[in-house]
Amino acid sequence: MLLQLRRLRPLRTGVQQARSTSSCLFPDPSTTTSGSGLVLQSQSTDVFQNLALEDWIDAHVDLQRRAVLLLWRNRPAVVVGRHQNPWTECNLPAMRRAGVPLARRRSGGGTVYHDLGNLNLTFFASRKAYDRQRNLKVVTDALRRVRPELDVRATDRFDILLNGHYKISGTASRLSRKSSYHHCTLLHSADRAALSSLLRPSCPGIQSNATPSVPSPVANLTDHAPSLHWEELLEALAQQYNSEFGFEAAPRPVDPSDEALFPGVGSMEAALRSWEWTFGKTPKFRLDTRLELRDEQLGARCGAGLHVEVKNGLVESCRVDVPDDWLPPRLSGALGELLLGERFCPHRAAAALTALLRCESGQPHRRLQNLGEVLLAGMG
Amino acid sequence: MLSHSRCLTRNFGRSLSVIRQGNNAFARRATAVLSACHPVTLNNNVPYNPGSSVFQIQYFRTSVAYRDEVVTVKTPAFAESVTEGDVRWEKAVGDTVSEDEVVCEIETDKTSVQVPSPAAGVIEELLVPDGGKVEGGTPLFKLKKGAGAAKAPEAPKVEAPAVAAPPPPSAAPTPPPSSTVGPIPTTLPPVPPVPAHAMDTKPVSAIKPTAAPAAPAAHAEGGAKSARTESRVKMNRMRLRIAQRLKEAQNTCAMLTTFNEVDMSNITEMRKAYKDAFLKKHNIKLGFMSAFVKAAAHALVDQPAVNAVIDDTTKEIVYREYVDISVAVATPKGLVVPVIRNVEEMNFADIEKAINLLGEKARKNELAVEDMDGGTFTISNGGVFGSMFGTPIINPPQSAILGMHGIFDRPVAIGGKVEIRPMMYVALTYDHRLVDGREAVTFLRKIKSVVEDPRVLLLDM
């Protein structure tokens, strides 16, 4: 097929890219045969690099005259939407143990689990040409062409359902003044067990007005069409994109960490990795929960209340209600005070707590230590 | 400044019409600048003196005529028949914004829509709470137009280079000048125009928030006079608490420091000889810390007073049978002091493994309270930063701390001759209420003897 032959061509344009100017990657639309469409395939599986590439394209490519489709996938990662609360959306301790990073994207929507079996597609267009249903039509038409027996349909909520019931794709988008991008996932062969175990709350008792996720039953394409290979899927999507929008673009591999091609992408990536972005951008929330305290040496138990308000990821107020006979009020008060202004993060809280523990010994020390541990567990 | 650039001459015409239409008071304000290359008749009240650099009117994009006007910005219409969304504020009341800078984002049905500011100004009022629902056309916020004081001198500076360099007609995807101030959400410094110099390399987290977010970029670009401003940051509680504890320790303990130097040649040689085999067998690297930790443990068992502590409340000396050594580690998140427990029972390999494990936990943010609590003795390594000599401060509630410093080649006298040996100064700060001078010096000498010749451990000398 013509497109398959074209796919070999990127080697030649790769030489052009060695000239190190991004103008080669995004030439003037009137001068190229591929017209004003571009299909890029990211060679990186790092979620931060890929998100930074999305930002770069949105900021630097003139989308009034051309449209871009970016195909990418990531090593296991959890991605929350722009205005979500990571503590309610995903299990942070489990992610830490499994070495799965957390990223916050710039578009809205809910939380997703990415891994190498999940394909991400980003459709870049001008604000005027923003049309999510048309983009999803590209995906459903492509799937129908390669596996006509699959029942795939896009819904009003811009999900794609398989057999009318299982969600195989979710959508999110971002509209700027002149440009827009719409990205969606596509579950090819993701790890469903990891997905369901990591996408649950870290700690109970959080109230916030952050955007909630709507959980749905999911399925992989390969569960219902085991012979569908990754490359076949990619090719079908690129081809359908071209035929839907009238382009003739061959998929081109790109490296999102290439500063020469994408000047400034490194600092975009650093910003996306920072704690201030990932956790600090959480809308204000409250945590109200009950802690079960125990004194192992005396076999005694006690209940306590924890009330924390967090703004921009930092503890704005923290109150621990412990009965006076369990622990001297000055200690529980000191603990609450110590966490003020600190990041809402068990690591920081642990360091703060040990500073307090150093002053105490015997029973207060033991009970304070227990209170601290339970409190940290309550923070996720 | 007399500038013949096109921007000023172009704006000059507009400024002239404003001055003619508007109020004469403008022309007299110090903020006005006229290009002297165009002799024109102005309003009678304005004396014009060509060639004088004193009388200059500079036209700002935010015209003086519009100062103090307050505009209400409404929610933009939503795409694709969406009716309502949630507002998430990026800016707060009193923040200065530039034209096109994102003030808030509206989340509608999985889409995040940016709402840029229509003009430069100061946010006067937010009309919807964070997370509140809005529909297309709902009033969102009030903006007081007019550049804030800090931004005024920068506006023409940023404008002039952006406009004077004509937008390149070539295929390069140059962003339009207006997008230099906000293609990316506002926590990042603005992207400088593509023709200008490279991005500043400071990590974003290191940049402190200031009143005028464009200030750092403008200073870097224009080489403007350095600002003599101060910024006040409230001390956080943990820092206050640690400060309090340190001062308490200083006030109660009779702290003084004794020094010695350690010849590192033998231990360096041992390490060189065994490091590959060690790595193969235990899967971790053999460092110097294990030698010092073990040496300290040996010496502590030998001198129980250094391992003890005075309990001020009960006026007792608490002697501890176990040796838990806290190792001070500087992480990007601050100083943490994880504890290695029961070091008296460990050998070098066990100690290295414990240190490695704690390091891993610290890296993954998994250090728990029990990892950092307690400890009978602390070792602090200033040598990693290149320190030569110094007095560590005791970490309460302990009685002593060992400070390791950098290893430097020094000429020393060995058997009557001068030789170059890798030497390290070590310092022991101790509480004299509990530990006598003789005990402290003996303790330190014991550490020295173990590190200089580890065979001492085998012979229990």
Coordinates of C-alpha atoms in Angstrom, one line a residue, chain A residues 22-23 26 28 59-61 82-83 96-97 106-109 127 130-132 157-159 171-177 209-211 264 267-268 271 276 281 283 337-338 340 342-343 347-348 350-359 365 369 373 376, chain B residues 77 79-80 82 88 90 100 105 107 109-114 116 130-131 171-173 175 178 183-185 187-188 191 194 199 204-205 236-238 241-242 245 311 326 331 333 336-337 362 364-370 372-374 395-398:
Chain A
S22 CA 12.2 22.3 14.3
S23 CA 11.2 24.0 11.0
F26 CA 6.9 21.5 10.9
D28 CA 5.3 25.3 5.7
A59 CA 2.3 26.2 22.4
H60 CA 4.6 26.3 19.5
V61 CA 3.0 24.8 16.4
R82 CA -5.9 19.0 35.9
H83 CA -8.3 19.7 38.7
R96 CA 5.1 4.2 45.7
R97 CA 5.7 0.6 46.6
R106 CA -3.1 19.9 31.8
S107 CA -6.3 18.8 30.3
G108 CA -9.4 18.2 32.4
G109 CA -11.3 14.9 33.0
R127 CA -9.8 26.2 18.4
Y130 CA -12.0 21.4 17.6
D131 CA -14.4 18.5 17.1
R132 CA -14.2 15.6 19.5
R157 CA -19.6 11.5 27.0
F158 CA -16.9 10.9 24.5
D159 CA -16.1 7.5 25.7
T171 CA -11.3 11.4 26.5
A172 CA -9.9 14.7 27.9
S173 CA -9.1 18.0 26.2
R174 CA -7.8 21.5 26.6
L175 CA -8.8 24.6 24.9
S176 CA -6.6 27.6 24.7
R177 CA -7.3 30.9 23.1
N209 CA -14.8 19.9 45.2
A210 CA -12.1 18.6 42.9
T211 CA -13.3 16.9 39.7
G264 CA 12.3 24.4 25.8
S267 CA 11.9 22.7 31.2
M268 CA 8.3 21.9 30.5
A271 CA 7.7 21.6 35.6
E276 CA 4.3 21.9 43.1
K281 CA -2.2 22.1 42.2
P283 CA -7.9 22.1 44.8
E337 CA 1.1 22.7 64.9
L338 CA 4.2 21.1 63.6
L340 CA 1.3 23.4 59.6
E342 CA 4.4 21.4 55.6
R343 CA 3.6 19.4 52.5
H347 CA 7.7 11.7 54.4
R348 CA 7.7 15.3 55.6
A350 CA 7.5 11.7 59.5
A351 CA 10.5 14.0 59.7
A352 CA 8.5 16.5 61.7
L353 CA 7.2 13.9 64.0
T354 CA 10.7 12.5 64.9
A355 CA 11.8 16.0 65.7
L356 CA 9.0 16.1 68.3
L357 CA 9.6 12.6 69.5
R358 CA 13.1 13.3 70.5
C359 CA 11.9 15.4 73.4
H365 CA 6.9 8.8 73.7
Q369 CA 4.8 7.5 68.3
E373 CA 2.2 6.3 62.8
L376 CA 0.7 9.0 58.7
Chain B
A77 CA -19.3 30.4 25.4
A79 CA -18.1 24.5 22.7
E80 CA -20.3 21.6 21.5
V82 CA -22.0 22.2 26.8
R88 CA -10.7 26.8 38.9
E90 CA -5.2 30.4 38.8
D100 CA -3.6 37.0 27.5
E105 CA -9.6 27.6 33.8
E107 CA -13.6 22.6 33.5
D109 CA -17.1 17.8 30.8
K110 CA -13.5 16.6 30.6
T111 CA -12.3 19.7 28.9
S112 CA -10.2 22.4 30.5
V113 CA -10.8 25.8 28.9
Q114 CA -8.4 28.6 29.6
P116 CA -7.1 34.6 29.4
D130 CA -13.2 28.2 43.3
G131 CA -15.0 25.1 42.1
A171 CA 8.6 28.4 8.0
A172 CA 9.8 28.4 11.6
P173 CA 6.9 28.2 13.9
P175 CA 4.9 32.0 18.5
S178 CA 1.5 37.9 22.8
P183 CA 1.1 29.8 26.5
I184 CA 1.8 27.7 29.6
P185 CA -0.1 28.0 32.8
T187 CA 3.3 28.9 37.5
L188 CA 6.1 28.9 35.0
V191 CA 8.7 31.8 27.6
V194 CA 12.1 32.5 20.2
M199 CA 15.6 29.4 28.5
V204 CA 10.8 25.9 38.5
S205 CA 10.6 25.0 42.2
N236 CA 7.8 26.9 59.0
R237 CA 7.0 25.1 62.2
M238 CA 9.5 22.3 61.8
R241 CA 11.0 23.5 66.4
I242 CA 14.4 22.3 65.4
R245 CA 15.6 22.2 70.3
D311 CA 17.6 12.8 81.7
S326 CA 21.9 8.0 63.5
T331 CA 18.4 14.8 50.8
K333 CA 13.9 17.4 50.7
V336 CA 16.9 13.4 57.5
V337 CA 18.6 11.3 60.2
A362 CA 14.7 7.9 51.7
K364 CA 11.4 6.6 47.6
N365 CA 9.9 8.7 50.3
E366 CA 9.2 5.7 52.4
L367 CA 11.1 6.5 55.6
A368 CA 8.8 5.8 58.4
V369 CA 8.9 7.3 61.9
E370 CA 10.5 4.2 63.4
M372 CA 14.2 8.0 62.2
D373 CA 13.3 7.9 65.8
G374 CA 15.8 7.4 68.7
N395 CA 21.6 16.2 68.2
P396 CA 19.4 16.0 71.4
P397 CA 18.7 13.8 73.3
Q398 CA 22.2 12.4 72.8

